[in-house]
Every structure is written in structure tokens, then in C-alpha cells.
GROMACS .gro file of N, CA and C in nm:
model
  273
    1MET      N    1  12.095   5.466   6.092
    1MET     CA    2  11.987   5.500   6.182
    1MET      C    3  12.041   5.595   6.288
    2ALA      N    4  11.973   5.706   6.303
    2ALA     CA    5  12.017   5.809   6.398
    2ALA      C    6  11.963   5.778   6.536
    3ILE      N    7  12.042   5.810   6.634
    3ILE     CA    8  12.002   5.793   6.774
    3ILE      C    9  11.973   5.931   6.831
    4TYR      N   10  11.852   5.947   6.880
    4TYR     CA   11  11.812   6.075   6.937
    4TYR      C   12  11.811   6.064   7.088
    5SER      N   13  11.859   6.167   7.149
    5SER     CA   14  11.855   6.171   7.296
    5SER      C   15  11.772   6.292   7.339
    6LEU      N   16  11.705   6.277   7.450
    6LEU     CA   17  11.624   6.386   7.503
    6LEU      C   18  11.713   6.494   7.561
    7LYS      N   19  11.678   6.617   7.530
    7LYS     CA   20  11.753   6.728   7.587
    7LYS      C   21  11.700   6.757   7.727
    8GLU      N   22  11.786   6.812   7.805
    8GLU     CA   23  11.748   6.848   7.941
    8GLU      C   24  11.649   6.965   7.937
    9THR      N   25  11.542   6.955   8.016
    9THR     CA   26  11.445   7.064   8.019
    9THR      C   27  11.503   7.184   8.092
   10LYS      N   28  11.471   7.301   8.041
   10LYS     CA   29  11.523   7.425   8.100
   10LYS      C   30  11.409   7.501   8.167
   11GLN      N   31  11.444   7.571   8.270
   11GLN     CA   32  11.348   7.658   8.337
   11GLN      C   33  11.326   7.782   8.250
   12PRO      N   34  11.205   7.838   8.251
   12PRO     CA   35  11.183   7.962   8.176
   12PRO      C   36  11.266   8.074   8.236
   13PRO      N   37  11.291   8.178   8.158
   13PRO     CA   38  11.367   8.290   8.213
   13PRO      C   39  11.299   8.348   8.336
   14GLN      N   40  11.378   8.394   8.430
   14GLN     CA   41  11.325   8.445   8.557
   14GLN      C   42  11.233   8.565   8.536
   15SER      N   43  11.259   8.646   8.434
   15SER     CA   44  11.177   8.765   8.412
   15SER      C   45  11.034   8.729   8.373
   16GLN      N   46  11.012   8.612   8.313
   16GLN     CA   47  10.878   8.573   8.272
   16GLN      C   48  10.796   8.516   8.387
   17THR      N   49  10.859   8.462   8.486
   17THR     CA   50  10.785   8.398   8.594
   17THR      C   51  10.789   8.479   8.723
   18LYS      N   52  10.861   8.587   8.726
   18LYS     CA   53  10.879   8.663   8.850
   18LYS      C   54  10.747   8.719   8.903
   19ALA      N   55  10.666   8.778   8.815
   19ALA     CA   56  10.540   8.837   8.859
   19ALA      C   57  10.442   8.729   8.906
   20VAL      N   58  10.435   8.620   8.835
   20VAL     CA   59  10.344   8.512   8.873
   20VAL      C   60  10.385   8.452   9.007
   21LEU      N   61  10.514   8.432   9.025
   21LEU     CA   62  10.561   8.379   9.153
   21LEU      C   63  10.535   8.475   9.268
   22TRP      N   64  10.552   8.604   9.243
   22TRP     CA   65  10.526   8.702   9.348
   22TRP      C   66  10.378   8.700   9.386
   23LEU      N   67  10.289   8.696   9.286
   23LEU     CA   68  10.146   8.690   9.315
   23LEU      C   69  10.112   8.564   9.394
   24LYS      N   70  10.168   8.452   9.354
   24LYS     CA   71  10.140   8.326   9.422
   24LYS      C   72  10.192   8.327   9.565
   25ASP      N   73  10.312   8.379   9.586
   25ASP     CA   74  10.372   8.378   9.719
   25ASP      C   75  10.311   8.480   9.813
   26ASN      N   76  10.268   8.595   9.762
   26ASN     CA   77  10.224   8.704   9.849
   26ASN      C   78  10.073   8.721   9.857
   27LEU      N   79  10.001   8.697   9.748
   27LEU     CA   80   9.857   8.723   9.749
   27LEU      C   81   9.772   8.597   9.754
   28PHE      N   82   9.825   8.485   9.710
   28PHE     CA   83   9.746   8.363   9.701
   28PHE      C   84   9.813   8.246   9.772
   29SER      N   85   9.886   8.272   9.879
   29SER     CA   86   9.960   8.165   9.946
   29SER      C   87   9.874   8.084  10.043
   30SER      N   88   9.765   8.140  10.090
   30SER     CA   89   9.677   8.066  10.181
   30SER      C   90   9.533   8.108  10.154
   31SER      N   91   9.440   8.036  10.213
   31SER     CA   92   9.299   8.069  10.190
   31SER      C   93   9.263   8.205  10.249
   32SER      N   94   9.324   8.240  10.361
   32SER     CA   95   9.295   8.371  10.419
   32SER      C   96   9.353   8.483  10.332
   33ASN      N   97   9.472   8.461  10.274
   33ASN     CA   98   9.528   8.562  10.184
   33ASN      C   99   9.445   8.577  10.057
   34ILE      N  100   9.391   8.468  10.008
   34ILE     CA  101   9.304   8.475   9.890
   34ILE      C  102   9.179   8.556   9.923
   35ALA      N  103   9.118   8.529  10.038
   35ALA     CA  104   8.998   8.603  10.078
   35ALA      C  105   9.028   8.751  10.097
   36LEU      N  106   9.138   8.782  10.164
   36LEU     CA  107   9.174   8.923  10.185
   36LEU      C  108   9.205   8.994  10.054
   37THR      N  109   9.267   8.924   9.960
   37THR     CA  110   9.296   8.983   9.829
   37THR      C  111   9.167   9.019   9.757
   38PHE      N  112   9.070   8.928   9.758
   38PHE     CA  113   8.945   8.957   9.689
   38PHE      C  114   8.862   9.063   9.761
   39VAL      N  115   8.868   9.067   9.893
   39VAL     CA  116   8.800   9.173   9.968
   39VAL      C  117   8.862   9.309   9.935
   40ALA      N  118   8.995   9.315   9.929
   40ALA     CA  119   9.062   9.440   9.896
   40ALA      C  120   9.030   9.484   9.754
   41LEU      N  121   9.029   9.391   9.660
   41LEU     CA  122   8.993   9.426   9.522
   41LEU      C  123   8.849   9.474   9.512
   42TYR      N  124   8.759   9.414   9.588
   42TYR     CA  125   8.619   9.457   9.588
   42TYR      C  126   8.606   9.597   9.647
   43LEU      N  127   8.679   9.626   9.755
   43LEU     CA  128   8.676   9.760   9.813
   43LEU      C  129   8.732   9.864   9.717
   44ILE      N  130   8.838   9.830   9.647
   44ILE     CA  131   8.892   9.922   9.546
   44ILE      C  132   8.789   9.944   9.436
   45TYR      N  133   8.721   9.838   9.396
   45TYR     CA  134   8.616   9.848   9.293
   45TYR      C  135   8.503   9.940   9.339
   46LEU      N  136   8.469   9.936   9.467
   46LEU     CA  137   8.361  10.021   9.518
   46LEU      C  138   8.405  10.165   9.541
   47LEU      N  139   8.526  10.186   9.590
   47LEU     CA  140   8.568  10.318   9.634
   47LEU      C  141   8.638  10.402   9.527
   48LEU      N  142   8.705  10.341   9.434
   48LEU     CA  143   8.783  10.417   9.337
   48LEU      C  144   8.698  10.504   9.244
   49PRO      N  145   8.588  10.457   9.187
   49PRO     CA  146   8.510  10.544   9.099
   49PRO      C  147   8.456  10.671   9.166
   50PRO      N  148   8.399  10.665   9.288
   50PRO     CA  149   8.354  10.791   9.350
   50PRO      C  150   8.470  10.886   9.382
   51ILE      N  151   8.584  10.831   9.422
   51ILE     CA  152   8.699  10.916   9.452
   51ILE      C  153   8.748  10.985   9.326
   52LEU      N  154   8.757  10.910   9.216
   52LEU     CA  155   8.799  10.971   9.089
   52LEU      C  156   8.699  11.075   9.041
   53ASN      N  157   8.570  11.047   9.057
   53ASN     CA  158   8.469  11.145   9.018
   53ASN      C  159   8.484  11.273   9.097
   54TRP      N  160   8.501  11.263   9.227
   54TRP     CA  161   8.510  11.382   9.311
   54TRP      C  162   8.639  11.460   9.286
   55THR      N  163   8.752  11.389   9.275
   55THR     CA  164   8.880  11.458   9.265
   55THR      C  165   8.913  11.507   9.125
   56ILE      N  166   8.863  11.441   9.021
   56ILE     CA  167   8.904  11.477   8.885
   56ILE      C  168   8.787  11.515   8.796
   57PHE      N  169   8.691  11.425   8.780
   57PHE     CA  170   8.589  11.444   8.678
   57PHE      C  171   8.486  11.551   8.715
   58ASP      N  172   8.446  11.562   8.841
   58ASP     CA  173   8.350  11.663   8.884
   58ASP      C  174   8.417  11.783   8.950
   59ALA      N  175   8.548  11.790   8.945
   59ALA     CA  176   8.621  11.894   9.017
   59ALA      C  177   8.612  12.028   8.945
   60ASN      N  178   8.635  12.134   9.022
   60ASN     CA  179   8.640  12.269   8.969
   60ASN      C  180   8.787  12.308   8.957
   61PHE      N  181   8.834  12.321   8.834
   61PHE     CA  182   8.974  12.354   8.810
   61PHE      C  183   8.995  12.503   8.786
   62ASP      N  184   8.893  12.585   8.809
   62ASP     CA  185   8.907  12.730   8.796
   62ASP      C  186   8.992  12.780   8.912
   63LEU      N  187   9.113  12.825   8.883
   63LEU     CA  188   9.208  12.861   8.988
   63LEU      C  189   9.176  12.993   9.055
   64THR      N  190   9.079  13.068   9.001
   64THR     CA  191   9.041  13.195   9.064
   64THR      C  192   8.910  13.184   9.140
   65ALA      N  193   8.854  13.065   9.152
   65ALA     CA  194   8.725  13.047   9.219
   65ALA      C  195   8.741  13.064   9.370
   66ASP      N  196   8.639  13.125   9.431
   66ASP     CA  197   8.638  13.135   9.577
   66ASP      C  198   8.552  13.023   9.633
   67ASN      N  199   8.534  13.023   9.765
   67ASN     CA  200   8.466  12.913   9.832
   67ASN      C  201   8.319  12.903   9.790
   68GLU      N  202   8.253  13.016   9.768
   68GLU     CA  203   8.111  13.012   9.733
   68GLU      C  204   8.090  12.964   9.589
   69SER      N  205   8.176  13.007   9.498
   69SER     CA  206   8.156  12.971   9.357
   69SER      C  207   8.214  12.835   9.321
   70CYS      N  208   8.287  12.777   9.412
   70CYS     CA  209   8.351  12.649   9.382
   70CYS      C  210   8.251  12.534   9.378
   71GLY      N  211   8.149  12.538   9.459
   71GLY     CA  212   8.051  12.431   9.460
   71GLY      C  213   8.091  12.317   9.551
   72ARG      N  214   7.999  12.225   9.572
   72ARG     CA  215   8.025  12.113   9.662
   72ARG      C  216   8.018  11.978   9.591
   73GLU      N  217   7.996  11.976   9.461
   73GLU     CA  218   7.984  11.847   9.393
   73GLU      C  219   8.119  11.787   9.356
   74GLY      N  220   8.225  11.864   9.364
   74GLY     CA  221   8.358  11.812   9.331
   74GLY      C  222   8.465  11.886   9.408
   75ALA      N  223   8.588  11.843   9.391
   75ALA     CA  224   8.701  11.906   9.459
   75ALA      C  225   8.723  12.046   9.405
   76CYS      N  226   8.772  12.134   9.491
   76CYS     CA  227   8.801  12.272   9.454
   76CYS      C  228   8.953  12.288   9.448
   77TRP      N  229   9.008  12.296   9.329
   77TRP     CA  230   9.153  12.300   9.313
   77TRP      C  231   9.211  12.440   9.330
   78SER      N  232   9.128  12.542   9.344
   78SER     CA  233   9.183  12.676   9.368
   78SER      C  234   9.250  12.684   9.505
   79PHE      N  235   9.203  12.606   9.601
   79PHE     CA  236   9.266  12.600   9.733
   79PHE      C  237   9.409  12.546   9.722
   80ILE      N  238   9.429  12.447   9.638
   80ILE     CA  239   9.563  12.391   9.619
   80ILE      C  240   9.653  12.495   9.555
   81ASN      N  241   9.603  12.568   9.457
   81ASN     CA  242   9.684  12.671   9.392
   81ASN      C  243   9.720  12.782   9.490
   82ALA      N  244   9.627  12.822   9.575
   82ALA     CA  245   9.653  12.931   9.669
   82ALA      C  246   9.753  12.890   9.777
   83ASN      N  247   9.756  12.764   9.815
   83ASN     CA  248   9.844  12.717   9.923
   83ASN      C  249   9.955  12.626   9.874
   84LEU      N  250   9.994  12.638   9.750
   84LEU     CA  251  10.095  12.549   9.693
   84LEU      C  252  10.229  12.561   9.763
   85LYS      N  253  10.270  12.683   9.796
   85LYS     CA  254  10.399  12.701   9.865
   85LYS      C  255  10.397  12.633  10.002
   86MET      N  256  10.284  12.640  10.071
   86MET     CA  257  10.275  12.575  10.201
   86MET      C  258  10.288  12.423  10.187
   87PHE      N  259  10.226  12.366  10.083
   87PHE     CA  260  10.235  12.222  10.062
   87PHE      C  261  10.376  12.179  10.023
   88ILE      N  262  10.444  12.261   9.944
   88ILE     CA  263  10.577  12.223   9.897
   88ILE      C  264  10.683  12.246  10.004
   89TYR      N  265  10.683  12.368  10.063
   89TYR     CA  266  10.791  12.406  10.154
   89TYR      C  267  10.754  12.395  10.302
   90GLY      N  268  10.627  12.389  10.333
   90GLY     CA  269  10.585  12.375  10.472
   90GLY      C  270  10.565  12.506  10.546
   91PHE      N  271  10.565  12.618  10.476
   91PHE     CA  272  10.538  12.748  10.540
   91PHE      C  273  10.458  12.836  10.449
   0.00000   0.00000   0.00000
């Protein structure tokens, strides 16, 4: 008759629980943190689609467009192309 002994339980690898622990410690540690997390997620849900529509989906990517032909329904990327050196180097 064989005698079986229970093996010691092991903790899961740290890489598998690291993200869950971070979420629990930083975003869901108290009731106020839970409320703020959901408010922030709701604001992102409300604000991200219009921002993406304006900056990317409705934007004018014609790099030779002037101010009149660019339109007002989306971002005008010709301004970025014309001032790229100023944005990169500061002059």
C-alpha cells in the first residue's frame, strides 16, 4: 500500500499575476479609486471617438491644401507639413 503525501502549494509565476495585482493595488484599492476609475473610463469612452474622428478619419491629408480649401470638419495636416522643422527643432 502506497502512502501519498500532499505536495506544498506553489504560488503562480509572478509574470502571470503582476498585471492583476497592479490593477488591484492602483485602480481598485478603495471605493473612491473604483469610482474614479470608472469615471475616467467613461470620459475616455465619450471623448476618444470625436477626437479620433477629427484628427484622423475626417482629416484633410492633402499636404498642399491652404487654409480655405482645408475645411473645418477635420484636422488640416498641411499645417503640420509646412511647420515640421519648427516642431522638430524649435525654429
